[in-house]
PDB file of C-alpha atoms in Angstrom:
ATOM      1  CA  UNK A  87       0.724  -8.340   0.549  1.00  0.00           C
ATOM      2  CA  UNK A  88      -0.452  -4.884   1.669  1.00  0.00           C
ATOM      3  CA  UNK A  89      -3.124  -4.143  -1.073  1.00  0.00           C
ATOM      4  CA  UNK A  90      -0.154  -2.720  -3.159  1.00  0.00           C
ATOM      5  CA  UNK A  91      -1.873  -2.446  -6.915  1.00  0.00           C
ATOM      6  CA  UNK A  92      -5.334  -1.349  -4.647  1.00  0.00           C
ATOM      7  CA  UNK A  93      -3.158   2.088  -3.691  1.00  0.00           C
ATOM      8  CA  UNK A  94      -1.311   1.854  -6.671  1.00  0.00           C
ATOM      9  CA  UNK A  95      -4.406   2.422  -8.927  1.00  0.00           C
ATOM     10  CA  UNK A  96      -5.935   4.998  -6.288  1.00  0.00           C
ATOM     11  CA  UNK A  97      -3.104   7.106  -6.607  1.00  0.00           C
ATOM     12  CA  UNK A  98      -3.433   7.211 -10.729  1.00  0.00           C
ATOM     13  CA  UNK A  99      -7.050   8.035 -10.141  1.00  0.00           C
ATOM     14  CA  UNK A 100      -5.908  10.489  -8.050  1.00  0.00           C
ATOM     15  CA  UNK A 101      -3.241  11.919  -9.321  1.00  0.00           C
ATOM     16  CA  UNK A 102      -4.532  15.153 -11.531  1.00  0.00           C
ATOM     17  CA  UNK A 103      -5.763  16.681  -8.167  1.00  0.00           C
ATOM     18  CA  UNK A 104      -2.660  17.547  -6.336  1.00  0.00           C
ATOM     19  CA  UNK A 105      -1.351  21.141  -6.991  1.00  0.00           C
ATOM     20  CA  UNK A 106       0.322  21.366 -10.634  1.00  0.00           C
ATOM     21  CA  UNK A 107       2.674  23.830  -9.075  1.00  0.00           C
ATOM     22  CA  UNK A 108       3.976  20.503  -7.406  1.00  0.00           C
ATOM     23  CA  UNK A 109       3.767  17.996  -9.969  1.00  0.00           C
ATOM     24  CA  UNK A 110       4.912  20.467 -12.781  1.00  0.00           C
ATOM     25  CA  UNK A 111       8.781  19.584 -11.614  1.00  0.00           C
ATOM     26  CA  UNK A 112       8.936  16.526 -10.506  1.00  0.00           C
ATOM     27  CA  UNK A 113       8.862  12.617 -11.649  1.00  0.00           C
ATOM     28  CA  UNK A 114       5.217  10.722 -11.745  1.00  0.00           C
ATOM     29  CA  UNK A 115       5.720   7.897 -13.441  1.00  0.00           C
ATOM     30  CA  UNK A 116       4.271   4.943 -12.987  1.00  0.00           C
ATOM     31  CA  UNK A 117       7.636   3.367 -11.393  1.00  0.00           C
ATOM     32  CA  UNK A 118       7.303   6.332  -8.816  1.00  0.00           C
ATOM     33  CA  UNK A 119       3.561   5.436  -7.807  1.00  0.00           C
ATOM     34  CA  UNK A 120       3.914   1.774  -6.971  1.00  0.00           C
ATOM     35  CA  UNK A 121       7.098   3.315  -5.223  1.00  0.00           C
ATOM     36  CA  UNK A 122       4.491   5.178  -2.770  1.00  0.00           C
ATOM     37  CA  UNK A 123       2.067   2.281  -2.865  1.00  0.00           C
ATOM     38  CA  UNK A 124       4.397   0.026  -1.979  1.00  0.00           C
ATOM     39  CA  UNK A 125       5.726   2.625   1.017  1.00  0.00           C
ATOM     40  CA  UNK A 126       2.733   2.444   3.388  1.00  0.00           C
ATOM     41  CA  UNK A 127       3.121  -1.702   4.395  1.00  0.00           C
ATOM     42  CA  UNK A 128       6.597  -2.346   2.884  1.00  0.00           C
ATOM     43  CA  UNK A 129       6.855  -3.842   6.467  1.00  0.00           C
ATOM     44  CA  UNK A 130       5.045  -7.112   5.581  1.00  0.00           C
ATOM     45  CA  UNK A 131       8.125  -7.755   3.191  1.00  0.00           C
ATOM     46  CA  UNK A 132      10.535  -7.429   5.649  1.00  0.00           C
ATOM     47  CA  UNK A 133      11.725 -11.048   6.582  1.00  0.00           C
ATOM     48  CA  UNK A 134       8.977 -12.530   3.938  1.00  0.00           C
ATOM     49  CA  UNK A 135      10.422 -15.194   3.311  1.00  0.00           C
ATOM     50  CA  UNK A 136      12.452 -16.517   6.201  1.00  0.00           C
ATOM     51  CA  UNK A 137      10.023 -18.386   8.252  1.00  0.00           C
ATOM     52  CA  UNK A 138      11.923 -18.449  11.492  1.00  0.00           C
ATOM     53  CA  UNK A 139      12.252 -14.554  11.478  1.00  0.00           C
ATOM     54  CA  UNK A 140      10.045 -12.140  12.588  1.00  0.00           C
ATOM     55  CA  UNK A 141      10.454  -8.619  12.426  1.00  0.00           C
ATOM     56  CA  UNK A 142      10.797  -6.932  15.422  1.00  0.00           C
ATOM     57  CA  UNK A 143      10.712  -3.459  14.020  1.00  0.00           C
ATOM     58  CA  UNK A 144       7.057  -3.488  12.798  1.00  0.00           C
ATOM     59  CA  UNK A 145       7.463  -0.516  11.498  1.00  0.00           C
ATOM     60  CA  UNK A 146       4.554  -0.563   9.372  1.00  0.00           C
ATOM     61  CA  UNK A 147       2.469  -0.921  11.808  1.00  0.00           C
ATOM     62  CA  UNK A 148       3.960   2.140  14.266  1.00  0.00           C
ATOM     63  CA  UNK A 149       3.482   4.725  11.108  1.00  0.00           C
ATOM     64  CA  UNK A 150      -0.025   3.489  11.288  1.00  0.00           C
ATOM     65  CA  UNK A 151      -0.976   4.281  15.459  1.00  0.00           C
ATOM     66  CA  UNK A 152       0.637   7.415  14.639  1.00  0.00           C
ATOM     67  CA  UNK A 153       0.392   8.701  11.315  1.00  0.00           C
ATOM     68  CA  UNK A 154      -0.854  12.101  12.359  1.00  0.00           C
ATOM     69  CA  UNK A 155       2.278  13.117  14.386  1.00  0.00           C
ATOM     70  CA  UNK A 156       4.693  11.480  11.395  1.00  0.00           C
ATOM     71  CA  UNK A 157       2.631  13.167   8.590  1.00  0.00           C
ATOM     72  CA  UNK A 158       2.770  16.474  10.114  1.00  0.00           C
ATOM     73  CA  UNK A 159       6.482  15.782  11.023  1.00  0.00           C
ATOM     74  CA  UNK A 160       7.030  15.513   6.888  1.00  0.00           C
ATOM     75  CA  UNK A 161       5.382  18.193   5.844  1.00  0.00           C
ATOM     76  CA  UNK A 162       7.202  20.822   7.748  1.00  0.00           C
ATOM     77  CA  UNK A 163      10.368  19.194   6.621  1.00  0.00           C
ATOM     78  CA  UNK A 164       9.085  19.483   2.762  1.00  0.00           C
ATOM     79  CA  UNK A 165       8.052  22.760   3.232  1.00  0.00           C
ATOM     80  CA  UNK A 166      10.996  23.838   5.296  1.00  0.00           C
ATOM     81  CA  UNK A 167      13.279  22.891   1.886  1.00  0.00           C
ATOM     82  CA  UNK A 168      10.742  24.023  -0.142  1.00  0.00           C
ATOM     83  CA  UNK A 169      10.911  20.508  -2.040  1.00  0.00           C
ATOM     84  CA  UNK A 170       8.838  19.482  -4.491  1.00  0.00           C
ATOM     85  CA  UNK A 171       9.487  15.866  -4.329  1.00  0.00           C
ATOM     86  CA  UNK A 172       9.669  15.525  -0.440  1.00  0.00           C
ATOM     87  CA  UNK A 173       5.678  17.662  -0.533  1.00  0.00           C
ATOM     88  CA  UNK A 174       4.527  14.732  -3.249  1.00  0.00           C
ATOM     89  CA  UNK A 175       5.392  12.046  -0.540  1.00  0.00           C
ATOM     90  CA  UNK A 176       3.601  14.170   2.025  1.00  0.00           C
ATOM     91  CA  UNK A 177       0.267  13.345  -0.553  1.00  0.00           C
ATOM     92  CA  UNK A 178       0.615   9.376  -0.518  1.00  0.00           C
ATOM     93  CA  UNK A 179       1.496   9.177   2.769  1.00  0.00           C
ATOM     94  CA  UNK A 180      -1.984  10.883   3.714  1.00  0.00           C
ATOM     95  CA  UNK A 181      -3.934   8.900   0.955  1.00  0.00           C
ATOM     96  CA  UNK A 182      -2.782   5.735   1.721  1.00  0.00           C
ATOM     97  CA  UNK A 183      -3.966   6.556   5.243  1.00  0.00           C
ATOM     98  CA  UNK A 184      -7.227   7.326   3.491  1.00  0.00           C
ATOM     99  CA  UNK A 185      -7.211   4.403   1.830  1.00  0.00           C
ATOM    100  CA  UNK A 186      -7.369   2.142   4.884  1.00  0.00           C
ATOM    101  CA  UNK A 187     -10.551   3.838   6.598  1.00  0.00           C
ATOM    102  CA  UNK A 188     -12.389   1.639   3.666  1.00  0.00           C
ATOM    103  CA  UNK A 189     -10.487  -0.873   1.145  1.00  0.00           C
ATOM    104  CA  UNK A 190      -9.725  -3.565   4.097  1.00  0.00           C
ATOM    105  CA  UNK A 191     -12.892  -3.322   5.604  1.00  0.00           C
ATOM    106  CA  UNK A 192     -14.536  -4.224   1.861  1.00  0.00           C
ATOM    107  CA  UNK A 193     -12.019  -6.946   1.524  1.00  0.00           C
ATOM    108  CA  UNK A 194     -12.631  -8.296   5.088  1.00  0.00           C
ATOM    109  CA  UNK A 195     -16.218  -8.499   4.491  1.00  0.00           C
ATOM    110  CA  UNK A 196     -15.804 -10.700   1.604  1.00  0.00           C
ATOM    111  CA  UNK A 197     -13.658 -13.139   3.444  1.00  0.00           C
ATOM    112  CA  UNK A 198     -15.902 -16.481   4.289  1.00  0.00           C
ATOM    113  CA  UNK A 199     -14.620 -19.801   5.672  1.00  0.00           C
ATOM    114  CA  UNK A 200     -13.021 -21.177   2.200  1.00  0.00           C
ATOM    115  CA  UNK A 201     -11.647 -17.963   1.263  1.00  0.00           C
ATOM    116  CA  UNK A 202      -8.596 -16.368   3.046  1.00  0.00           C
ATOM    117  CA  UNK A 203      -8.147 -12.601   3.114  1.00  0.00           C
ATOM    118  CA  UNK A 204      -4.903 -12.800   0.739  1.00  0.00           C
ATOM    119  CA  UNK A 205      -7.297 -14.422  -1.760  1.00  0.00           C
ATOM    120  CA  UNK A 206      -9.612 -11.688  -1.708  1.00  0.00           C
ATOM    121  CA  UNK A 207      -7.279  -9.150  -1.943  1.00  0.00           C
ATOM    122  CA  UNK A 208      -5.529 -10.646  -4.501  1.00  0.00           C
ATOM    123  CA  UNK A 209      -8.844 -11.119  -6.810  1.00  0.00           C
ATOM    124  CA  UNK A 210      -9.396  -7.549  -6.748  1.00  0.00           C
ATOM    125  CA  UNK A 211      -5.701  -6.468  -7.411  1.00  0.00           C
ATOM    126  CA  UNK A 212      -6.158  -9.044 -10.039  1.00  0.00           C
ATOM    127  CA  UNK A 213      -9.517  -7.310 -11.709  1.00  0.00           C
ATOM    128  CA  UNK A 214      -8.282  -3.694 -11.194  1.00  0.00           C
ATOM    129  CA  UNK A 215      -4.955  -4.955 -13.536  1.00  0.00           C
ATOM    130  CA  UNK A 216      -7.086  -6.369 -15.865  1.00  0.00           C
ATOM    131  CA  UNK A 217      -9.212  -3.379 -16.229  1.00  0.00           C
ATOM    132  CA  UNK A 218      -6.301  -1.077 -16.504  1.00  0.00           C
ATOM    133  CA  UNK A 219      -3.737  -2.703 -18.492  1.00  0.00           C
ATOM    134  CA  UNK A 220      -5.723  -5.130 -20.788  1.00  0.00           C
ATOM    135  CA  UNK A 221      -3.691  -7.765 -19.542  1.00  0.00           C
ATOM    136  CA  UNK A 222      -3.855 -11.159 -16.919  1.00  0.00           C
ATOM    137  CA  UNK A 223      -1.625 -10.627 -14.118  1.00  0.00           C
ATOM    138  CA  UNK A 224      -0.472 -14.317 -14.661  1.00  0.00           C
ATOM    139  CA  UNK A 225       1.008 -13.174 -18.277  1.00  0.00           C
ATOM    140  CA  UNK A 226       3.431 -10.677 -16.771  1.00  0.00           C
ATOM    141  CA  UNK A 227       6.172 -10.539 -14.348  1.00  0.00           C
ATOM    142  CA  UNK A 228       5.152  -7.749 -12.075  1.00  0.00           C
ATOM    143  CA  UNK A 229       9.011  -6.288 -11.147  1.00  0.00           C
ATOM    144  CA  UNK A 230       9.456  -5.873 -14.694  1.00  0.00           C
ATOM    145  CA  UNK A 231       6.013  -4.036 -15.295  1.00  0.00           C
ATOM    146  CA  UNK A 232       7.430  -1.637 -12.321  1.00  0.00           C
ATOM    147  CA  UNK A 233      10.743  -2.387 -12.373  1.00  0.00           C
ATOM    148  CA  UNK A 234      12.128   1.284 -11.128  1.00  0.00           C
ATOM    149  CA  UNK A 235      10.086   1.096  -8.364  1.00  0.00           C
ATOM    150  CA  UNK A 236      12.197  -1.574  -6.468  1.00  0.00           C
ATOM    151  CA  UNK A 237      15.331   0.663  -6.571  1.00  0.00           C
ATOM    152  CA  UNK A 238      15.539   2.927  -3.835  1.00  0.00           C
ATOM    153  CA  UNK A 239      17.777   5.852  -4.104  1.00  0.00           C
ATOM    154  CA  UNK A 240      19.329   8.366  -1.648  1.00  0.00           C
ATOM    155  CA  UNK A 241      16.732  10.709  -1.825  1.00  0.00           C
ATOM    156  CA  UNK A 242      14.352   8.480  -1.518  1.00  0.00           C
ATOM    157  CA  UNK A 243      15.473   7.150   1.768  1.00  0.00           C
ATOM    158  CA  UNK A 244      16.142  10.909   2.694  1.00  0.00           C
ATOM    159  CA  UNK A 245      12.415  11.196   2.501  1.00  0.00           C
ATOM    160  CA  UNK A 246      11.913   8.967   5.325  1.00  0.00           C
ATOM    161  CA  UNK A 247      14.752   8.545   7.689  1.00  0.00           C
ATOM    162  CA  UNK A 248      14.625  12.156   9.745  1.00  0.00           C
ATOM    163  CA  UNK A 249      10.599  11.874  10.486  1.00  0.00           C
ATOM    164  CA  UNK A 250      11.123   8.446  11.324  1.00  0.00           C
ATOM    165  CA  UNK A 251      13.561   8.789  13.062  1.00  0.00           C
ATOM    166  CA  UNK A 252      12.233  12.108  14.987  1.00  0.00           C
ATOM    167  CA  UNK A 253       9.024  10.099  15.486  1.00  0.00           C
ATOM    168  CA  UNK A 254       9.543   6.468  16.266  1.00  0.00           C
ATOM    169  CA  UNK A 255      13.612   6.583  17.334  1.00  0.00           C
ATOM    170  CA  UNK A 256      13.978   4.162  14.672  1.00  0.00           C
ATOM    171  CA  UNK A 257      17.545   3.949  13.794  1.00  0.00           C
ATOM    172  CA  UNK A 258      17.854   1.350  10.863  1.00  0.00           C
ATOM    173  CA  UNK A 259      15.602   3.216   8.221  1.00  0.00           C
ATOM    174  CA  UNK A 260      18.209   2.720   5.312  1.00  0.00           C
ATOM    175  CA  UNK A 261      18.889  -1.010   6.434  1.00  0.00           C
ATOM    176  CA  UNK A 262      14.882  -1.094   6.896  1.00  0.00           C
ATOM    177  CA  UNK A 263      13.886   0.016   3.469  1.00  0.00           C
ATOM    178  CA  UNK A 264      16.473  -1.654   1.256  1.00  0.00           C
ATOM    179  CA  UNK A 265      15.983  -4.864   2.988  1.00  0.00           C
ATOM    180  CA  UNK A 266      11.976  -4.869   2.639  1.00  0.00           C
ATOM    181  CA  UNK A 267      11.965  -3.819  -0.792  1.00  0.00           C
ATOM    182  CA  UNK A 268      14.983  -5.990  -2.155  1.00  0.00           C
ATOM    183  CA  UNK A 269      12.146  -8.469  -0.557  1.00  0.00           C
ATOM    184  CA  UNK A 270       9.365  -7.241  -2.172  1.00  0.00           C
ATOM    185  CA  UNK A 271      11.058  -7.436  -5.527  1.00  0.00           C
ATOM    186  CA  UNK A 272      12.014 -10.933  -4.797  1.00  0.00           C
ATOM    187  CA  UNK A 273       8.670 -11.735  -4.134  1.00  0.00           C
ATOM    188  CA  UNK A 274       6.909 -10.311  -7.606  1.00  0.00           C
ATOM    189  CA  UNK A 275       9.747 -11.847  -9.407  1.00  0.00           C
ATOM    190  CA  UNK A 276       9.537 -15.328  -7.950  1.00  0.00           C
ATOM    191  CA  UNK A 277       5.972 -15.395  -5.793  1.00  0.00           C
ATOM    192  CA  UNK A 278       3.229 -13.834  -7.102  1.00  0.00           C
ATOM    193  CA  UNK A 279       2.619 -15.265 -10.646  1.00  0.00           C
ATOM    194  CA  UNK A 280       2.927 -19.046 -12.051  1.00  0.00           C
ATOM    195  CA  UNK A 281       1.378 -19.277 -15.651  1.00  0.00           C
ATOM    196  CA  UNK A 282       1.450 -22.616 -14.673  1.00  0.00           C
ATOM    197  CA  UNK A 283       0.163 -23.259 -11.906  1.00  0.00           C
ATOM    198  CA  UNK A 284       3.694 -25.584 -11.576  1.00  0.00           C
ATOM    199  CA  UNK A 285       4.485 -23.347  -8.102  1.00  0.00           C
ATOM    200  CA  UNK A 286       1.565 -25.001  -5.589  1.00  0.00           C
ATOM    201  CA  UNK A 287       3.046 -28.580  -4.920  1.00  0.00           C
ATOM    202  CA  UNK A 288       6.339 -26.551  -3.971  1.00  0.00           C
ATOM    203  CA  UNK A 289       4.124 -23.843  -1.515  1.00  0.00           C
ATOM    204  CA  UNK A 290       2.284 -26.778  -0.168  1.00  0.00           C
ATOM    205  CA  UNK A 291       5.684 -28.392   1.124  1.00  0.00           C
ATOM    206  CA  UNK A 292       7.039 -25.596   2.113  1.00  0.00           C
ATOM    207  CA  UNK A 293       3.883 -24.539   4.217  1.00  0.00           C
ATOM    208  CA  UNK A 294       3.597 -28.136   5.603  1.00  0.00           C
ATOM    209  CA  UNK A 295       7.326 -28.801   6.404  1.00  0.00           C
ATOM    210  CA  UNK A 296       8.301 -25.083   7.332  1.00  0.00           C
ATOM    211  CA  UNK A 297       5.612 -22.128   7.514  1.00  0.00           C
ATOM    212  CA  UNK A 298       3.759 -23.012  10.862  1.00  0.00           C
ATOM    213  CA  UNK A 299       3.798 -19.838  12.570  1.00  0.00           C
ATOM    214  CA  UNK A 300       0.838 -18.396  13.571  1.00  0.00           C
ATOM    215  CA  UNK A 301      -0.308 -15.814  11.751  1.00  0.00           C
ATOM    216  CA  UNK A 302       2.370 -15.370   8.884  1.00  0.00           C
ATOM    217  CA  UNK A 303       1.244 -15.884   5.351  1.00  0.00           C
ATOM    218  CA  UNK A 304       1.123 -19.187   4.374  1.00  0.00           C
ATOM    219  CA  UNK A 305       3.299 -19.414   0.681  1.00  0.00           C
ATOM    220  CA  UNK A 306      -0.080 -20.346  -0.777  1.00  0.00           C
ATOM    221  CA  UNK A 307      -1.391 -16.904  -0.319  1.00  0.00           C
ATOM    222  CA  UNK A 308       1.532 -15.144  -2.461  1.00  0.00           C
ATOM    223  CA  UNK A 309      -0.398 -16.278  -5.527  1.00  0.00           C
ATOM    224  CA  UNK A 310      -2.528 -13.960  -7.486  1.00  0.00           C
ATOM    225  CA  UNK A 311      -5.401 -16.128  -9.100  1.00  0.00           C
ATOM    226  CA  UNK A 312      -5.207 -17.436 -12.895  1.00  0.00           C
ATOM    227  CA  UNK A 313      -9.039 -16.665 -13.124  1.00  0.00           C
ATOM    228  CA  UNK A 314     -10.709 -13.111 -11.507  1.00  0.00           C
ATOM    229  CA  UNK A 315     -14.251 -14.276  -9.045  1.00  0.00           C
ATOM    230  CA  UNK A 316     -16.479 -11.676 -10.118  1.00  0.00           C
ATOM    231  CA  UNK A 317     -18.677 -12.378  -7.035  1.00  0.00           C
ATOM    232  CA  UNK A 318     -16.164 -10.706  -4.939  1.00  0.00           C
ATOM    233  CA  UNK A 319     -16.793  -7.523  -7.016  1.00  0.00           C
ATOM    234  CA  UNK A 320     -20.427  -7.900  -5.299  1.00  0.00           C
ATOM    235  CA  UNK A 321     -21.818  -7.015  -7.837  1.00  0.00           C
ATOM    236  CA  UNK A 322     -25.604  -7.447  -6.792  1.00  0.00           C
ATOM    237  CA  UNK A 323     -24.596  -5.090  -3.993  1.00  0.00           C
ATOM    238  CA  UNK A 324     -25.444  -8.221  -1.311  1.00  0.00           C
ATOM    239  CA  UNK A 325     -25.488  -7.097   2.416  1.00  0.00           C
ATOM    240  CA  UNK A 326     -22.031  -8.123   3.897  1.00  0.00           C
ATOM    241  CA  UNK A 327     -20.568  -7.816   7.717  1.00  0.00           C
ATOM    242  CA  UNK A 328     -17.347  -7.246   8.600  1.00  0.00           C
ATOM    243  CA  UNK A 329     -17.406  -6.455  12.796  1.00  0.00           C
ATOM    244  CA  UNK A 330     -20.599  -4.414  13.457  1.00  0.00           C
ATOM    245  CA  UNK A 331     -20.674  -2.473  10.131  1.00  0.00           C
ATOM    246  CA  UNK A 332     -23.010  -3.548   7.255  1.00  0.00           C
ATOM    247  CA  UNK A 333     -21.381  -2.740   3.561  1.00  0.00           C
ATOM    248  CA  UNK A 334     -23.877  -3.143   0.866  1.00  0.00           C
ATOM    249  CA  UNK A 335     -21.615  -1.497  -1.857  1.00  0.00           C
ATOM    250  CA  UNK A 336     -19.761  -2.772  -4.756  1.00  0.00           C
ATOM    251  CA  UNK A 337     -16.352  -3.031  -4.828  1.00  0.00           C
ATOM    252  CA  UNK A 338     -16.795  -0.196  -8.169  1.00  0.00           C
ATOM    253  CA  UNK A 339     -18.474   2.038  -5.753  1.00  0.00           C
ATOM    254  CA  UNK A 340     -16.420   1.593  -2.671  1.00  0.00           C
ATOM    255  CA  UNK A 341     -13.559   2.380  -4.912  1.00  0.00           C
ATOM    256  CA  UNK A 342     -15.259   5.454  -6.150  1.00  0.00           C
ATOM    257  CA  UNK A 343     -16.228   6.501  -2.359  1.00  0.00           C
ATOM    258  CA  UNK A 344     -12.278   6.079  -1.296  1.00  0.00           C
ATOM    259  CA  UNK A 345     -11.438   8.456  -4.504  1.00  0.00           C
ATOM    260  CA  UNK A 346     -13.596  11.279  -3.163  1.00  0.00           C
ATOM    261  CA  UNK A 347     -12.242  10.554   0.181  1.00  0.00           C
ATOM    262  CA  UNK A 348      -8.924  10.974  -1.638  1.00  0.00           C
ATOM    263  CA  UNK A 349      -9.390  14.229  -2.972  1.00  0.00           C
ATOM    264  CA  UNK A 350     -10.359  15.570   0.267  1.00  0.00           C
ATOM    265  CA  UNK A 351      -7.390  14.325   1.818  1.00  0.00           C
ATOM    266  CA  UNK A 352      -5.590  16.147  -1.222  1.00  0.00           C
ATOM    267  CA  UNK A 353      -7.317  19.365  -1.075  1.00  0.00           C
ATOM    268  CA  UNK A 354      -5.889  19.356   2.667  1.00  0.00           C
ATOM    269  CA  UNK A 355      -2.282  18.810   1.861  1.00  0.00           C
ATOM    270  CA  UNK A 356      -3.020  21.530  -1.055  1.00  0.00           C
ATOM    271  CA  UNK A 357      -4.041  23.898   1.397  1.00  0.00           C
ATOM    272  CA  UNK A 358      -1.298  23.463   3.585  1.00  0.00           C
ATOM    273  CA  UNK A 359       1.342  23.837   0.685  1.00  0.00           C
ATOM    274  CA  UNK A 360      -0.511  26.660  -1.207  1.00  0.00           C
ATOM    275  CA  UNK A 361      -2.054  28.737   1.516  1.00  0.00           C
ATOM    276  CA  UNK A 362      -1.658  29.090   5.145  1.00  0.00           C
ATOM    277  CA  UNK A 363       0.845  26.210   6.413  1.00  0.00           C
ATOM    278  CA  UNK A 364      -1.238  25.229   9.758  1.00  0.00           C
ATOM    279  CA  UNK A 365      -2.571  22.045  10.510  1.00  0.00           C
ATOM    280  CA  UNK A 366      -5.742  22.991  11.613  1.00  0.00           C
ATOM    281  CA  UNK A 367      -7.447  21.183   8.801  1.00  0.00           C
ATOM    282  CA  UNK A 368      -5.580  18.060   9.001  1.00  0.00           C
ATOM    283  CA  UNK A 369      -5.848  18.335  12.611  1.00  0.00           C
ATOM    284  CA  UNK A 370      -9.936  18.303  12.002  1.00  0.00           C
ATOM    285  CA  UNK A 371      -9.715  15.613   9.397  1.00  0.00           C
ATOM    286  CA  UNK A 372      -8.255  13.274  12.135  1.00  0.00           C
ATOM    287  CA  UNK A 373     -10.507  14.329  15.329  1.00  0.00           C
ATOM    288  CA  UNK A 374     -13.299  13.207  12.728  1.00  0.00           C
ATOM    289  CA  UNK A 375     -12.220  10.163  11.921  1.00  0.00           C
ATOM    290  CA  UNK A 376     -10.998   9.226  15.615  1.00  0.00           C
ATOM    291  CA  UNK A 377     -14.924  10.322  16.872  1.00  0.00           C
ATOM    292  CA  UNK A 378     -16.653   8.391  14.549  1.00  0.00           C
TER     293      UNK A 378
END
C-alpha cells in the first residue's frame, strides 16, 4: 500500500540533513515520520476496504501530475508564517517525490508472472523492518509500533488544506485525510500481519465472492510475508527490465542512490529556507527530471 515503511526508512536516513535551525524546535519522532510517509499515497486507503467504492477524488494521484506547483504553493505559506513545522512538511513532500523517480521502478522490475507488485513491495518493507528494528513484521502489530501517526490533529490538516485547496479546488481535505487514515489504521491493525497465517482462507472468499474490480488490490495482497525472499534484494546484481530501462543494481544500492538523491532534494529546500527564497533551484531540479 504505497511503499509506506520504503519512505518511512528514507526519511530516518535522511533526516540529520535538513537545517538544525528547523528541526531544533520541532517534533521528529518516529510517530511524525510514518505520519509524512504515510502523506504522499494516503489516497490508496481511501475506500480500502469497501469494494463497491471507488474514490473519485484521487487525490493522490493529482499531488503527483503536479507536485511542483503544490510544493512551491507550501513553501511560501511556511515561510510566510515563518513555521517551523509547516517548512519540515515542505522536506517530505519533496523527498517522497524523490523517492518515486527510483523505488517503484526497482520494485516493478522485480515483478514476474507469479509475483504481484504488492508482494514485492511488501518483501522489501518486510527486510528493511527487519534490518532496522531486529524484529519480523509478523510479530508486531504495526499501528501500535506507530501508533501516533494515525491521529491527525488540527495542525496537521492545516498543513494541507489551503495548498490543496489553492491548487486542486479540493474542498473535502479534512473529510479526505481523516477518512484515509482512520483506513489506513484499520488496515495495519486488522490487514497487514497474521502470525498465523489463519487470515488467507478469509481473503480468498472475500476476493472470490466480492473483490472483482479491475485493478483494486485483491485482500491477498494486504499481507506482508512470514518469510523475507532475499532474491528480490538482487543480490547478484542480475540485469532486470522494467519498460525500456535496464536496472542492474541491488535493492542496497538503489536505496543508497535514492538517499543521495534525497539530500539533494534537501539541500534545495535548505536553500530556499536559509538563503534566498526563489525557486530557481527547484525550478531546475524539475526541468531536469521532466527532460530526461
Amino acid at each position: 500500500m504505497g511503499s509506506s515503511l520504503i519512505r518511512y526508512y528514507i526519511f530516518k536516513d535522511t533526516l540529520s540533513h535538513i537545517s538544525p535551525q528547523i528541526t531544533y524546535t520541532i517534533d521528529t519522532s518516529n510517530q511524525v515520520l510514518f505520519r509524512y510517509a504515510l502523506f504522499y499515497s494516503i489516497g490508496e486507503f481511501y475506500k480500502a476496504f469497501r469494494p463497491l467504492q471507488k474514490d473519485n477524488y484521487q487525490l493522490s494521484k493529482r499531488i503527483q501530475s503536479n507536485l511542483q506547483e503544490f510544493l512551491k504553493e507550501c513553501m511560501e505559506d511556511a515561510h510566510y508564517h515563518s513555521s517551523n513545522e509547516e517548512k519540515f512538511f515542505c522536506y517530505y513532500i519533496f523527498l517522497s517525490y524523490i523517492i518515486n523517480q527510483t523505488i517503484p521502478d526497482y520494485l516493478h522490475a522485480l515483478v514476474q508472472k507469479k509475483k504481484r507488485f504488492s508482494f514485492v513491495e511488501k518483501s522489501i518493507e518486510s527486510y528493511l523492518f527487519h534490518k532496522y528494528e531486529g524484529l519480523s513484521i509478523q510479530k508486531i502489530n504495526l499501528s501500535n509500533y506507530f501508533f501516533e501517526a494515525f491521529e491527525l490533529t488540527d495542525s496537521d490538516l492545516h498543513l494541507i488544506e489551503k495548498p490543496i485547496k489553492r491548487i486542486f479546488g479540493f474542498f473535502c481535505t479534512k473529510q479526505y485525510y481523516k477518512k484515509s487514515y482512520q483506513s489506513a489504521r484499520f488496515y495495519f491493525d486488522h490487514f497487514a500481519t497474521s502470525k498465523t497465517g489463519i487470515k488467507k482462507p478469509f481473503f480468498f472468499f472475500y476476493d472470490l465472492l466480492l473483490n472483482h474490480r479491475k485493478n483494486k488490490l485483491k485482500a491477498k495482497d494486504y499481507l506482508y510475508p512470514k518469510k523475507i525472499d532475499t532474491t528480490l534484494l538482487n543480490l547478484s546484481k542480475n540485469e532486470l527490465q522494467y519498460k525500456d530501462q535496464i536496472i542492474d543494481s541491488s535493492f542496497e544500492e538503489i536505496y543508497q542512490t535514492t538517499i543521495k538523491e534525497a539530500r539533494k532534494g534537501i539541500d534545495i529546500i535548505n536553500n530556499y529556507f536559509n538563503t534566498n527564497q526563489n525557486f530557481k533551484a527547484l525550478d531546475a531540479y524539475f526541468n531536469k527530471k521532466a527532460s530526461n
